[in-house]
mmCIF file with all atom_site columns, C-alpha atoms in Angstrom:
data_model
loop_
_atom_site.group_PDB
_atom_site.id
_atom_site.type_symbol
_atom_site.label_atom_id
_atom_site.label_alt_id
_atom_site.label_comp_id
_atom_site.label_asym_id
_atom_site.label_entity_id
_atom_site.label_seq_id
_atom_site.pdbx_PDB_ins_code
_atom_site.Cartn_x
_atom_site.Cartn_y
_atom_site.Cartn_z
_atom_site.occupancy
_atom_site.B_iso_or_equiv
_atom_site.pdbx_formal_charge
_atom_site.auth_seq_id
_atom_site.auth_comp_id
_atom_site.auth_asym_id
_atom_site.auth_atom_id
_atom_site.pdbx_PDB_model_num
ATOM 1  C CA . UNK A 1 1  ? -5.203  -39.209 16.240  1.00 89.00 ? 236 UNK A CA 1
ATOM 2  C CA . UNK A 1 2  ? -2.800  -36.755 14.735  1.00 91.00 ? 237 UNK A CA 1
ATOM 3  C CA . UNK A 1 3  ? -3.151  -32.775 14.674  1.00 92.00 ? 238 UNK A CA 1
ATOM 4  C CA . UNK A 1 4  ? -0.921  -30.256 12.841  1.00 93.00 ? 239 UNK A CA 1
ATOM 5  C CA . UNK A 1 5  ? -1.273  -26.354 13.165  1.00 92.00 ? 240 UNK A CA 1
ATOM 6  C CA . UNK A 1 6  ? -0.218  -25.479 10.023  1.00 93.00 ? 241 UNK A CA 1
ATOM 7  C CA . UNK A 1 7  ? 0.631   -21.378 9.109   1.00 93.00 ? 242 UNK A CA 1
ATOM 8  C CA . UNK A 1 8  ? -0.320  -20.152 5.697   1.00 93.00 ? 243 UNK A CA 1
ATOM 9  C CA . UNK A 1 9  ? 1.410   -16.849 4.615   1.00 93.00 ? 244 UNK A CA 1
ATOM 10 C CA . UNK A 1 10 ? 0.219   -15.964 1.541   1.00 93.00 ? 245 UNK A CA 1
ATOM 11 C CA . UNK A 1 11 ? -0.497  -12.493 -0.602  1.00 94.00 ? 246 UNK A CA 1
ATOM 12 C CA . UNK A 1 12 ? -4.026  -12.793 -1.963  1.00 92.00 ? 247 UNK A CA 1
ATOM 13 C CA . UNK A 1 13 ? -6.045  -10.260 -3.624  1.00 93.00 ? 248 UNK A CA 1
ATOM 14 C CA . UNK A 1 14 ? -10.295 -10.171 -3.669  1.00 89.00 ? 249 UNK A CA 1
ATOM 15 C CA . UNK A 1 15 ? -12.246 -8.302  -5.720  1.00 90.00 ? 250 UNK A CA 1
ATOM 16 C CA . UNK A 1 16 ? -16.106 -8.482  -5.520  1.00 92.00 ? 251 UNK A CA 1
ATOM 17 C CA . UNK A 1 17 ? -18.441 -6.925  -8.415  1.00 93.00 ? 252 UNK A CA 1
ATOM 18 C CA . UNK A 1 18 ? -22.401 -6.615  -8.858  1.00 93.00 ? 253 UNK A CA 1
ATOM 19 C CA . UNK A 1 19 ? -23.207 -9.353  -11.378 1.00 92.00 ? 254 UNK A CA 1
ATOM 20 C CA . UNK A 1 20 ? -25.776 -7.054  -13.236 1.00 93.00 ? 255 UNK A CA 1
ATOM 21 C CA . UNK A 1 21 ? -23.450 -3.500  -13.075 1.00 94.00 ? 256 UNK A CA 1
ATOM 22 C CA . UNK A 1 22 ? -20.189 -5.108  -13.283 1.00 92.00 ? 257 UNK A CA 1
ATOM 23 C CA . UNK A 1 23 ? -19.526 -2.398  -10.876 1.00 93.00 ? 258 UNK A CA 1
ATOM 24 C CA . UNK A 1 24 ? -16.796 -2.701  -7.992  1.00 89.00 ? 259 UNK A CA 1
ATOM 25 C CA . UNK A 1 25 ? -18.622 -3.079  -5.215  1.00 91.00 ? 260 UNK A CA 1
ATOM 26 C CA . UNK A 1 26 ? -15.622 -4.246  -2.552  1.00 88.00 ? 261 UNK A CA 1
ATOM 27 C CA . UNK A 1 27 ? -11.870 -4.957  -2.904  1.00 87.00 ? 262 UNK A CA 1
ATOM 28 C CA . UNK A 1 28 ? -8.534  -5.783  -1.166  1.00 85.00 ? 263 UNK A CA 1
ATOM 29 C CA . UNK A 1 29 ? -5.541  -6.556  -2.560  1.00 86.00 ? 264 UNK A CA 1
ATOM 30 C CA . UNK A 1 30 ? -5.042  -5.725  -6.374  1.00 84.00 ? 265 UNK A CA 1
ATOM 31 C CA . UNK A 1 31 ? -2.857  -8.003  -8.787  1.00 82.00 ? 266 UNK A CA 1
ATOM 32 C CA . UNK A 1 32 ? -0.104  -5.206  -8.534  1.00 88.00 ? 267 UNK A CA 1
ATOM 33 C CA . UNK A 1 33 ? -0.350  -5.055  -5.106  1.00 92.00 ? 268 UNK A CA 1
ATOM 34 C CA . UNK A 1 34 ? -1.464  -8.263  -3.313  1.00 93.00 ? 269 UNK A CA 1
ATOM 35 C CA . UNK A 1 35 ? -2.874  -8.193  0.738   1.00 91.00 ? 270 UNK A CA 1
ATOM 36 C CA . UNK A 1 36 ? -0.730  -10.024 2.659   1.00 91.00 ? 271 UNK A CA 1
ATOM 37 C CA . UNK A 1 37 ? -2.738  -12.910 4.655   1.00 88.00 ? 272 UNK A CA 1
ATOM 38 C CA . UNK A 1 38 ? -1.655  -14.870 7.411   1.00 90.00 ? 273 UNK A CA 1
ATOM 39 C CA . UNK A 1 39 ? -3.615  -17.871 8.549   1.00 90.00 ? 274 UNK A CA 1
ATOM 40 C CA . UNK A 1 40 ? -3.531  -20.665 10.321  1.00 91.00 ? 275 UNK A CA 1
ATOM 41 C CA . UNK A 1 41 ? -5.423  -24.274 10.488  1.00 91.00 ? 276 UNK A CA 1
ATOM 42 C CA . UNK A 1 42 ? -5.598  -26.968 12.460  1.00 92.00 ? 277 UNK A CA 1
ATOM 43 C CA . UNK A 1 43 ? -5.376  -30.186 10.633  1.00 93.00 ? 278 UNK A CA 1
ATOM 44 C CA . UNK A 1 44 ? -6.119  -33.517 12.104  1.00 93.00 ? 279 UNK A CA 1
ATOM 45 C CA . UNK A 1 45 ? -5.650  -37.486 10.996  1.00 93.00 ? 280 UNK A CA 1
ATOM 46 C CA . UNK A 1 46 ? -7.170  -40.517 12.133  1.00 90.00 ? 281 UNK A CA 1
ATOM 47 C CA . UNK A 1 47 ? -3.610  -43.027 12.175  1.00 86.00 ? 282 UNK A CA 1
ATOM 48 C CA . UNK A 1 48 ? -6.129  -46.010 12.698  1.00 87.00 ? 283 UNK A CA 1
ATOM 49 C CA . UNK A 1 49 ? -7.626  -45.779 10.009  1.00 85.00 ? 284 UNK A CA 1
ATOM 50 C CA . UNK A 1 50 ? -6.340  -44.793 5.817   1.00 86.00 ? 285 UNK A CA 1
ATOM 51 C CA . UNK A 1 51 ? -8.526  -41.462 6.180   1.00 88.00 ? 286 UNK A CA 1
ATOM 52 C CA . UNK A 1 52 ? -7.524  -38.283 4.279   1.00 92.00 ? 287 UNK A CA 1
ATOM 53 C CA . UNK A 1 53 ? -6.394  -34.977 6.302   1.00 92.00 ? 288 UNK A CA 1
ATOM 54 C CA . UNK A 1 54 ? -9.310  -33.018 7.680   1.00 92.00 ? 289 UNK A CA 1
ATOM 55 C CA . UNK A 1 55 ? -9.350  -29.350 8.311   1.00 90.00 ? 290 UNK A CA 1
ATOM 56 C CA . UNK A 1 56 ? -10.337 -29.116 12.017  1.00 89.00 ? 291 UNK A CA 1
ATOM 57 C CA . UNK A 1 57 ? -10.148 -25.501 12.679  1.00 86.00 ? 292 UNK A CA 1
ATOM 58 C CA . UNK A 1 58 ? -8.918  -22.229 10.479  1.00 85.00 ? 293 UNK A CA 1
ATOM 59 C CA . UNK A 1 59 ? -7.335  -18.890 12.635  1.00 81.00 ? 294 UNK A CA 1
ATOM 60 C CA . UNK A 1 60 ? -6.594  -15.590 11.088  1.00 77.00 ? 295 UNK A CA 1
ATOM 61 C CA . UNK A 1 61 ? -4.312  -13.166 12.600  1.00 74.00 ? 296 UNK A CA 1
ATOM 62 C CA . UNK A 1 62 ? -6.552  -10.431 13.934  1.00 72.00 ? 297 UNK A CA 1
ATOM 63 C CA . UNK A 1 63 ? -8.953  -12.073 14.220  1.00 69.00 ? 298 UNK A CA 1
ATOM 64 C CA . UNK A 1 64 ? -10.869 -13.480 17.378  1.00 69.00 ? 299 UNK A CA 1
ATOM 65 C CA . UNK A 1 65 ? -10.869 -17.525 17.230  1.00 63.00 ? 300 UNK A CA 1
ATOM 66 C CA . UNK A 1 66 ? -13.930 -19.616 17.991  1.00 60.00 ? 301 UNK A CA 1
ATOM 67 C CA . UNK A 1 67 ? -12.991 -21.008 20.524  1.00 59.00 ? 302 UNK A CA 1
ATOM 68 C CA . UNK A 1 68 ? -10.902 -19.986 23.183  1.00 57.00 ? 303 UNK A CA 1
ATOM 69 C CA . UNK A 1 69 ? -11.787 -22.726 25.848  1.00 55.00 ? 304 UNK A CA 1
ATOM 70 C CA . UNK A 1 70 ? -12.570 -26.542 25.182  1.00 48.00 ? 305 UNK A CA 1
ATOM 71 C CA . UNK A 1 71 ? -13.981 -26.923 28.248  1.00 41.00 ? 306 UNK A CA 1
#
């Protein structure tokens, strides 16, 4: 088994509206201005066997992870 911590640093913008209003309801980021994001994930690989890359576990900076211990 394989695993790969992979970082993501990407600007990103998200705008959310009411579908009936149209009305702005959240936002971060705009197209002129994009939010930077910084991520991280955790990919792993089973060498065995032809599998495709899974996505084992995502981490955003700032953010408290979901695990801190294994055991």
């Amino acid at each position: 088994m394989v695993q790969a911590l992979v970082k993501f640093d990407t600007l990103q913008s998200l705008s959310v509206y009411n579908k009936k209003s149209g009305k702005l309801l959240q936002s971060r980021g705009t197209k002129e201005e994009p939010a930077r994001v910084i991520e991280y994930m955790v990919l792993e690989k089973r060498v065995q066997t032809e599998t495709p890359w899974m996505i084992r576990n995502q981490l955003l900076e700032g953010v408290k992870a979901k695990y801190d211990e294994l055991f």
